[in-house]
Amino acid sequence: MRNLHFRRAARTSVLGGAALVAALALTACQGGDTAAADNAAGSEPQKPAAGTSAAPASDSTKTDGSGTSASGAASGSGSDTAKESGSATRAPAAKQPQDSDTGSGSLPTCTGANTKLTITSVQRPVNHMLLTVTNTGSKACNAFYYPFLKFGEAQSVPPVVEDSKPQAVVTISPGESAYAGVTTSSADGSGTGGYSTQDLAVGFQDRNSGSAGGMVDVPLGKDVYVDSTLTVTYWQSEMDNALMY
């Protein structure tokens, strides 16, 4: 009987120890779960403080849909501002120099008052004469276009050879000369209304194609035959250019 009581007490002691071990194991598991939960809670990202943007730093380089980053657009607008500022302070373009050949006022026009006119016959081309104008003044003058010619009692001046037009106004320095070629009649006799005369008057033009000064009488020295083919060239700087038409 006594042994039976002893065995029951030992069984109870074993069962109690087993229960104690199970309780300790349960408590350890619960503590581990609590620590894991605490660690999980501690790993969550901190919420941003009030007034601070929640967007990550990399958002500043997002494109606006056109392939240009926001930071690049800001840099571009800064460049535009610099360009505008630079253009605002750019020096004005220099003025173009005026053409000295226009005779717009710096040089006088050649007229009978500052020149001397002579006319001579030439062997080649046939039926041609050479009109020479020499500057007798103290300043250079501009010989515009071509001379007006009046042979005898003619009611109109002869036409000009357009192909003889020079590229610039002929300027005659003091003591220098310019030239014009005159075709008096046709070489093959095809001209009409011919007549002979010893009288010739020459007029100058201004830059507006108007008459400059009065007509100047130029002695022919002999009878000169003219007909409907009578023509004159533009004023030329070279004698050969005046006689090539």
Short mmCIF file of C-alpha atoms in Angstrom, two decimals:
data_model
loop_
_atom_site.label_atom_id
_atom_site.label_comp_id
_atom_site.label_asym_id
_atom_site.label_seq_id
_atom_site.Cartn_x
_atom_site.Cartn_y
_atom_site.Cartn_z
CA MET A 1 0.00 0.00 0.00
CA ARG A 2 2.81 2.28 0.90
CA ASN A 3 4.61 1.41 -2.34
CA LEU A 4 1.53 2.22 -4.34
CA HIS A 5 1.33 5.67 -2.75
CA PHE A 6 4.99 6.23 -3.52
CA ARG A 7 4.54 5.32 -7.18
CA ARG A 8 1.58 7.69 -7.55
CA ALA A 9 3.58 10.53 -6.02
CA ALA A 10 6.47 9.89 -8.39
CA ARG A 11 4.09 9.84 -11.40
CA THR A 12 2.58 13.11 -10.28
CA SER A 13 6.03 14.63 -9.93
CA VAL A 14 6.98 13.49 -13.45
CA LEU A 15 3.75 14.82 -14.94
CA GLY A 16 4.22 18.12 -13.16
CA GLY A 17 7.76 18.42 -14.47
CA ALA A 18 6.60 17.70 -17.98
CA ALA A 19 3.92 20.37 -17.66
CA LEU A 20 6.48 22.86 -16.39
CA VAL A 21 8.79 22.12 -19.34
CA ALA A 22 5.87 22.56 -21.80
CA ALA A 23 4.92 25.86 -20.19
CA LEU A 24 8.47 27.16 -20.44
CA ALA A 25 8.64 26.15 -24.11
CA LEU A 26 5.36 27.94 -24.85
CA THR A 27 6.58 31.05 -23.11
CA ALA A 28 9.80 31.00 -25.15
CA CYS A 29 7.85 30.68 -28.44
CA GLN A 30 5.57 33.57 -27.53
CA GLY A 31 8.58 35.70 -26.65
CA GLY A 32 10.18 34.91 -30.03
CA ASP A 33 7.00 35.87 -31.88
CA THR A 34 6.83 39.13 -29.95
CA ALA A 35 10.45 39.95 -30.84
CA ALA A 36 9.81 39.11 -34.50
CA ALA A 37 6.73 41.32 -34.48
CA ASP A 38 8.76 44.12 -32.87
CA ASN A 39 11.48 43.71 -35.48
CA ALA A 40 8.90 43.75 -38.28
CA ALA A 41 7.36 46.90 -36.84
CA GLY A 42 10.78 48.53 -36.55
CA SER A 43 11.60 47.82 -40.25
CA GLU A 44 8.61 49.79 -41.60
CA PRO A 45 9.58 53.09 -43.35
CA GLN A 46 9.17 56.19 -41.28
CA LYS A 47 6.38 58.51 -42.36
CA PRO A 48 7.62 61.86 -43.68
CA ALA A 49 7.36 64.85 -41.44
CA ALA A 50 4.66 67.40 -42.14
CA GLY A 51 5.56 69.79 -45.02
CA THR A 52 8.14 67.39 -46.52
CA SER A 53 7.53 65.87 -49.98
CA ALA A 54 7.07 62.13 -49.97
CA ALA A 55 8.41 61.77 -53.53
CA PRO A 56 11.78 60.04 -53.78
CA ALA A 57 14.85 62.00 -54.82
CA SER A 58 14.94 60.20 -58.20
CA ASP A 59 11.64 61.85 -59.23
CA SER A 60 13.54 65.05 -60.05
CA THR A 61 14.87 63.38 -63.19
CA LYS A 62 11.55 62.03 -64.51
CA THR A 63 10.73 63.07 -68.03
CA ASP A 64 7.78 65.27 -68.91
CA GLY A 65 6.70 62.99 -71.77
CA SER A 66 8.83 64.73 -74.40
CA GLY A 67 12.03 62.96 -73.42
CA THR A 68 13.36 65.95 -71.48
CA SER A 69 13.99 65.59 -67.78
CA ALA A 70 12.58 68.11 -65.37
CA SER A 71 16.06 69.08 -64.26
CA GLY A 72 17.12 69.36 -67.92
CA ALA A 73 14.14 71.60 -68.70
CA ALA A 74 15.10 73.85 -65.83
CA SER A 75 18.65 74.04 -67.18
CA GLY A 76 17.31 74.73 -70.69
CA SER A 77 15.15 77.61 -69.52
CA GLY A 78 18.17 79.04 -67.82
CA SER A 79 20.09 78.85 -71.11
CA ASP A 80 17.22 80.58 -72.92
CA THR A 81 17.32 83.34 -70.37
CA ALA A 82 21.03 83.72 -70.91
CA LYS A 83 20.52 83.86 -74.67
CA GLU A 84 17.83 86.49 -74.36
CA SER A 85 20.02 88.51 -72.07
CA GLY A 86 22.89 88.21 -74.53
CA SER A 87 20.74 89.34 -77.46
CA ALA A 88 19.53 92.31 -75.51
CA THR A 89 23.08 93.54 -75.04
CA ARG A 90 24.33 92.69 -78.56
CA ALA A 91 25.96 95.61 -80.35
CA PRO A 92 24.05 96.93 -83.41
CA ALA A 93 25.30 95.91 -86.83
CA ALA A 94 27.64 98.32 -88.50
CA LYS A 95 26.12 100.43 -91.28
CA GLN A 96 27.05 99.51 -94.80
CA PRO A 97 29.25 102.08 -96.57
CA GLN A 98 27.57 103.96 -99.36
CA ASP A 99 28.60 103.34 -102.95
CA SER A 100 31.08 106.01 -103.99
CA ASP A 101 30.05 105.58 -107.65
CA THR A 102 26.52 106.85 -107.17
CA GLY A 103 27.54 110.50 -107.39
CA SER A 104 24.95 111.23 -104.72
CA GLY A 105 26.53 114.53 -103.69
CA SER A 106 30.24 114.17 -102.91
CA LEU A 107 31.34 114.78 -106.53
CA PRO A 108 29.98 117.33 -109.00
CA THR A 109 28.44 116.32 -112.31
CA CYS A 110 30.50 116.84 -115.43
CA THR A 111 29.11 119.75 -117.48
CA GLY A 112 30.33 122.29 -119.98
CA ALA A 113 31.46 124.45 -117.04
CA ASN A 114 34.15 122.07 -115.77
CA THR A 115 35.13 120.15 -118.95
CA LYS A 116 36.36 120.58 -122.51
CA LEU A 117 34.85 118.63 -125.44
CA THR A 118 36.54 117.63 -128.71
CA ILE A 119 35.54 115.25 -131.53
CA THR A 120 37.73 113.59 -134.14
CA SER A 121 37.25 111.16 -137.01
CA VAL A 122 38.87 107.70 -136.79
CA GLN A 123 39.93 105.27 -139.51
CA ARG A 124 38.56 102.22 -137.72
CA PRO A 125 35.73 101.48 -137.44
CA VAL A 126 34.60 103.25 -140.61
CA ASN A 127 32.07 106.07 -140.31
CA HIS A 128 32.96 106.51 -136.64
CA MET A 129 34.06 109.49 -134.59
CA LEU A 130 35.52 109.74 -131.10
CA LEU A 131 34.09 112.26 -128.64
CA THR A 132 36.49 113.18 -125.83
CA VAL A 133 35.61 115.02 -122.59
CA THR A 134 38.47 116.32 -120.42
CA ASN A 135 38.06 117.50 -116.83
CA THR A 136 39.35 121.09 -116.61
CA GLY A 137 38.22 121.64 -113.03
CA SER A 138 39.98 121.20 -109.68
CA LYS A 139 37.77 118.30 -108.51
CA ALA A 140 36.82 114.97 -110.02
CA CYS A 141 33.40 114.90 -111.71
CA ASN A 142 30.94 112.19 -112.70
CA ALA A 143 30.04 111.68 -116.36
CA PHE A 144 26.57 110.12 -116.16
CA TYR A 145 25.09 107.83 -118.81
CA TYR A 146 25.85 109.12 -122.35
CA PRO A 147 26.11 112.49 -124.13
CA PHE A 148 23.18 114.14 -125.86
CA LEU A 149 24.18 114.88 -129.47
CA LYS A 150 22.62 117.31 -131.91
CA PHE A 151 24.04 117.36 -135.41
CA GLY A 152 22.96 120.40 -137.48
CA GLU A 153 19.24 121.11 -137.24
CA ALA A 154 18.25 117.69 -135.93
CA GLN A 155 15.04 117.71 -133.85
CA SER A 156 16.05 114.78 -131.63
CA VAL A 157 19.17 113.21 -130.17
CA PRO A 158 20.45 109.87 -131.51
CA PRO A 159 19.81 106.65 -129.55
CA VAL A 160 22.45 105.02 -127.31
CA VAL A 161 24.08 101.62 -127.85
CA GLU A 162 22.75 99.76 -124.78
CA ASP A 163 25.43 97.09 -124.96
CA SER A 164 28.02 99.76 -124.19
CA LYS A 165 26.64 100.54 -120.73
CA PRO A 166 29.49 100.37 -118.16
CA GLN A 167 29.16 98.69 -114.79
CA ALA A 168 29.69 101.95 -112.87
CA VAL A 169 29.46 105.68 -113.35
CA VAL A 170 32.53 107.08 -115.09
CA THR A 171 34.42 109.43 -112.76
CA ILE A 172 36.92 111.81 -114.39
CA SER A 173 39.78 113.13 -112.27
CA PRO A 174 41.19 116.64 -112.95
CA GLY A 175 43.19 116.59 -116.20
CA GLU A 176 41.87 113.12 -117.17
CA SER A 177 39.45 112.22 -119.96
CA ALA A 178 36.50 109.98 -120.80
CA TYR A 179 35.24 108.91 -124.21
CA ALA A 180 32.14 108.17 -126.27
CA GLY A 181 32.00 106.55 -129.70
CA VAL A 182 29.74 107.98 -132.44
CA THR A 183 28.52 106.01 -135.45
CA THR A 184 27.66 108.71 -137.98
CA SER A 185 26.21 106.59 -140.79
CA SER A 186 25.87 103.03 -142.03
CA ALA A 187 28.82 101.49 -143.84
CA ASP A 188 26.62 99.67 -146.38
CA GLY A 189 24.45 102.67 -147.27
CA SER A 190 21.32 101.24 -145.63
CA GLY A 191 20.67 104.38 -143.62
CA THR A 192 18.05 106.89 -144.67
CA GLY A 193 17.48 110.65 -144.37
CA GLY A 194 21.17 111.47 -144.58
CA TYR A 195 22.60 114.98 -144.59
CA SER A 196 25.93 116.79 -144.11
CA THR A 197 26.68 119.36 -141.41
CA GLN A 198 29.54 121.17 -139.71
CA ASP A 199 27.56 121.88 -136.54
CA LEU A 200 27.46 119.76 -133.40
CA ALA A 201 26.12 120.53 -129.93
CA VAL A 202 26.74 118.19 -126.96
CA GLY A 203 24.84 118.01 -123.68
CA PHE A 204 25.50 116.21 -120.35
CA GLN A 205 23.12 114.25 -118.13
CA ASP A 206 22.74 114.34 -114.36
CA ARG A 207 22.26 111.30 -112.13
CA ASN A 208 18.48 111.45 -112.74
CA SER A 209 18.88 111.28 -116.54
CA GLY A 210 18.01 114.96 -116.84
CA SER A 211 19.96 117.65 -118.65
CA ALA A 212 22.96 118.99 -116.71
CA GLY A 213 23.86 122.48 -117.87
CA GLY A 214 23.35 123.79 -121.35
CA MET A 215 24.35 122.38 -124.73
CA VAL A 216 27.98 122.97 -125.68
CA ASP A 217 28.99 123.73 -129.28
CA VAL A 218 31.76 121.45 -130.49
CA PRO A 219 33.52 122.37 -133.78
CA LEU A 220 33.56 119.57 -136.38
CA GLY A 221 36.13 121.26 -138.62
CA LYS A 222 34.62 119.73 -141.76
CA ASP A 223 31.39 118.42 -143.21
CA VAL A 224 30.18 115.25 -141.51
CA TYR A 225 27.57 113.03 -143.11
CA VAL A 226 24.95 111.52 -140.77
CA ASP A 227 21.89 109.37 -141.45
CA SER A 228 19.23 107.37 -139.60
CA THR A 229 21.80 104.90 -138.22
CA LEU A 230 23.43 107.63 -136.10
CA THR A 231 24.17 106.26 -132.58
CA VAL A 232 26.33 107.08 -129.56
CA THR A 233 27.84 104.96 -126.76
CA TYR A 234 27.81 105.49 -123.01
CA TRP A 235 30.74 107.40 -121.55
CA GLN A 236 33.74 105.08 -121.23
CA SER A 237 36.93 105.31 -119.18
CA GLU A 238 38.97 103.76 -122.02
CA MET A 239 39.18 104.91 -125.64
CA ASP A 240 39.19 101.38 -127.01
CA ASN A 241 35.90 100.59 -125.24
CA ALA A 242 34.28 103.60 -126.88
CA LEU A 243 35.27 102.46 -130.39
CA MET A 244 34.32 98.79 -130.17
CA TYR A 245 30.62 99.28 -131.01
#
